Short mmCIF file of C-alpha atoms in Angstrom, two decimals:
data_model
loop_
_atom_site.label_atom_id
_atom_site.label_comp_id
_atom_site.label_asym_id
_atom_site.label_seq_id
_atom_site.Cartn_x
_atom_site.Cartn_y
_atom_site.Cartn_z
CA MET M 1 55.11 163.35 65.04
CA THR M 2 56.48 160.68 67.29
CA ALA M 3 57.13 157.15 66.16
CA PRO M 4 54.45 154.70 67.24
CA THR M 5 55.37 152.50 70.12
CA THR M 6 55.59 148.81 69.37
CA THR M 7 54.16 147.74 72.71
CA ARG M 8 50.98 148.80 74.39
CA PRO M 9 50.67 148.95 78.14
CA SER M 10 48.91 146.13 79.90
CA ARG M 11 45.33 146.91 80.88
CA MET M 12 45.61 144.89 84.08
CA ARG M 13 47.31 141.81 85.44
CA ASN M 14 46.17 138.48 84.06
CA PRO M 15 42.70 137.77 85.53
CA ALA M 16 43.86 134.37 86.79
CA VAL M 17 46.51 136.20 88.81
CA VAL M 18 44.03 138.79 90.07
CA LEU M 19 41.72 135.95 91.17
CA PRO M 20 44.25 133.39 92.46
CA ALA M 21 41.56 130.76 93.05
CA ALA M 22 41.27 130.58 89.24
CA MET M 23 44.95 129.90 88.59
CA ARG M 24 45.29 126.62 90.51
CA PRO M 25 42.61 124.73 88.55
CA LEU M 26 44.07 126.02 85.27
CA LEU M 27 47.53 124.82 86.26
CA ASP M 28 46.01 121.48 87.30
CA ILE M 29 44.57 121.09 83.78
CA PHE M 30 47.98 121.92 82.33
CA GLU M 31 49.63 119.30 84.56
CA ALA M 32 46.98 116.72 83.60
CA ALA M 33 47.64 117.38 79.90
CA LYS M 34 51.36 116.82 80.48
CA GLN M 35 50.55 113.40 81.97
CA GLY M 36 48.61 112.22 78.90
CA GLY M 37 51.50 110.54 77.11
CA VAL M 38 52.11 113.14 74.40
CA PRO M 39 55.77 114.14 74.10
CA GLN M 40 56.42 117.45 75.87
CA ARG M 41 57.97 118.90 72.71
CA THR M 42 54.74 118.17 70.79
CA LEU M 43 52.65 119.85 73.48
CA GLU M 44 54.96 122.87 73.26
CA LEU M 45 54.59 123.02 69.46
CA VAL M 46 50.79 122.85 69.76
CA HIS M 47 50.82 125.62 72.38
CA LEU M 48 53.07 127.80 70.23
CA ARG M 49 51.01 127.34 67.06
CA ALA M 50 47.70 128.17 68.75
CA SER M 51 49.31 131.21 70.38
CA GLN M 52 50.66 132.38 67.02
CA ILE M 53 47.21 132.09 65.45
CA ASN M 54 45.65 134.06 68.31
CA GLY M 55 48.34 136.74 68.26
CA CYS M 56 49.18 136.27 71.94
CA SER M 57 52.66 137.75 72.16
CA TYR M 58 52.99 136.81 75.83
CA CYS M 59 52.33 133.12 75.07
CA VAL M 60 54.42 133.10 71.89
CA PHE M 61 57.41 134.52 73.77
CA GLY M 62 56.94 132.26 76.78
CA GLY M 63 56.10 129.29 74.57
CA VAL M 64 59.34 129.56 72.62
CA ALA M 65 61.33 129.66 75.87
CA SER M 66 59.39 126.70 77.25
CA ALA M 67 59.84 124.70 74.04
CA LYS M 68 63.57 125.33 74.12
CA LYS M 69 63.69 124.07 77.72
CA ALA M 70 61.92 120.92 76.48
CA GLY M 71 64.70 120.42 73.93
CA GLU M 72 63.12 121.99 70.85
CA SER M 73 65.55 123.38 68.28
CA ASP M 74 65.68 126.96 67.05
CA GLU M 75 65.37 125.70 63.48
CA ARG M 76 62.03 124.02 64.11
CA LEU M 77 60.71 126.88 66.25
CA HIS M 78 61.43 129.29 63.41
CA VAL M 79 59.13 127.38 61.05
CA VAL M 80 56.21 126.39 63.29
CA ALA M 81 54.00 128.99 61.60
CA ALA M 82 54.77 127.34 58.25
CA TRP M 83 54.79 123.74 59.48
CA ARG M 84 52.97 122.42 56.38
CA GLU M 85 55.82 123.57 54.15
CA ALA M 86 58.61 122.59 56.52
CA GLY M 87 59.94 119.07 56.25
CA CYS M 88 61.26 118.88 59.80
CA PHE M 89 58.08 117.78 61.60
CA THR M 90 57.08 114.16 62.06
CA ALA M 91 53.71 112.80 60.94
CA PRO M 92 52.41 112.75 64.55
CA GLU M 93 53.56 116.34 65.10
CA ARG M 94 51.88 117.42 61.86
CA ALA M 95 48.65 115.77 62.97
CA ALA M 96 48.85 117.54 66.35
CA LEU M 97 49.56 120.90 64.67
CA ALA M 98 46.63 120.44 62.28
CA LEU M 99 44.36 119.63 65.22
CA ALA M 100 45.63 122.71 67.08
CA GLU M 101 44.89 124.94 64.10
CA ALA M 102 41.41 123.53 63.54
CA ALA M 103 40.45 123.65 67.21
CA THR M 104 41.77 127.21 67.48
CA ARG M 105 40.06 128.53 64.33
CA LEU M 106 36.58 127.29 65.23
CA ALA M 107 34.69 129.97 63.31
CA ASP M 108 36.64 129.56 60.06
CA ARG M 109 34.57 126.70 58.63
CA PRO M 110 31.17 125.05 59.10
CA ASP M 111 32.78 121.88 60.50
CA PRO M 112 35.39 123.37 62.84
CA VAL M 113 37.41 120.17 63.28
CA PRO M 114 36.84 118.11 60.14
CA ASP M 115 36.84 114.34 60.39
CA ALA M 116 39.98 114.19 58.24
CA VAL M 117 41.89 116.30 60.79
CA TRP M 118 40.57 114.34 63.76
CA ASP M 119 41.08 110.96 62.08
CA GLU M 120 44.69 111.79 61.20
CA ALA M 121 45.36 112.76 64.82
CA ALA M 122 43.66 109.55 65.97
CA ARG M 123 45.99 107.54 63.71
CA HIS M 124 48.93 108.76 65.78
CA TYR M 125 47.48 109.24 69.26
CA ASP M 126 45.28 107.10 71.48
CA GLU M 127 42.28 108.43 73.37
CA THR M 128 44.32 109.52 76.40
CA GLN M 129 46.78 111.35 74.19
CA LEU M 130 43.99 112.97 72.19
CA ALA M 131 42.49 114.13 75.49
CA ALA M 132 45.86 115.63 76.46
CA LEU M 133 46.22 117.40 73.12
CA THR M 134 42.67 118.73 73.23
CA LEU M 135 43.13 119.99 76.79
CA MET M 136 46.42 121.68 75.86
CA ILE M 137 44.82 123.36 72.85
CA ALA M 138 41.79 124.51 74.86
CA LEU M 139 43.88 125.78 77.77
CA THR M 140 46.22 127.60 75.41
CA ASN M 141 43.25 129.29 73.77
CA LEU M 142 41.89 130.28 77.18
CA PHE M 143 45.22 131.82 78.24
CA ASN M 144 45.58 133.51 74.83
CA ARG M 145 42.21 135.17 75.30
CA LEU M 146 42.98 136.29 78.85
CA ASN M 147 46.36 137.69 77.79
CA ALA M 148 45.18 139.33 74.57
CA ALA M 149 42.15 140.96 76.22
CA THR M 150 44.29 142.43 78.98
CA ARG M 151 47.30 143.15 76.73
CA GLN M 152 49.85 141.15 78.62
CA PRO M 153 53.23 142.14 77.18
CA ALA M 154 55.68 139.75 75.63
CA GLY M 155 58.91 139.26 77.48
CA ALA M 156 57.83 137.29 80.51
CA THR M 157 58.16 133.54 80.81
CA TRP M 158 56.57 131.15 83.19
#
């Protein structure tokens, strides 16, 4: 009996690469989210947390590299999955991470994004910033689904 392999081969290239006309609008949304006034490090944390929840190894790997480029520390990256228990995140970051979790786990509760989660985020971010966070979360979830469905392997960065 051979040992199981830890990686599975990709089924195909990312669909947004196969259909290049799809990639440009997605990147435009990403750029718009970056212009919304939310610190880049916070956007990176939100991206990483949603990708962890969705099990997208490609985005987790690339997200860690991207977060480090944005100045994020190894210590904080190591505890993103347990952010509630870690004391190293600010109140605004915690609100953004809670929003990312709720908006990623839509089917986990009858009210997918409870008022308490939204209201806490709104205490720290204005409407433009909330739009940026929501776009980043949604776009991350879209890329997670494309990558997971087609088994994009971890190890590549963008």
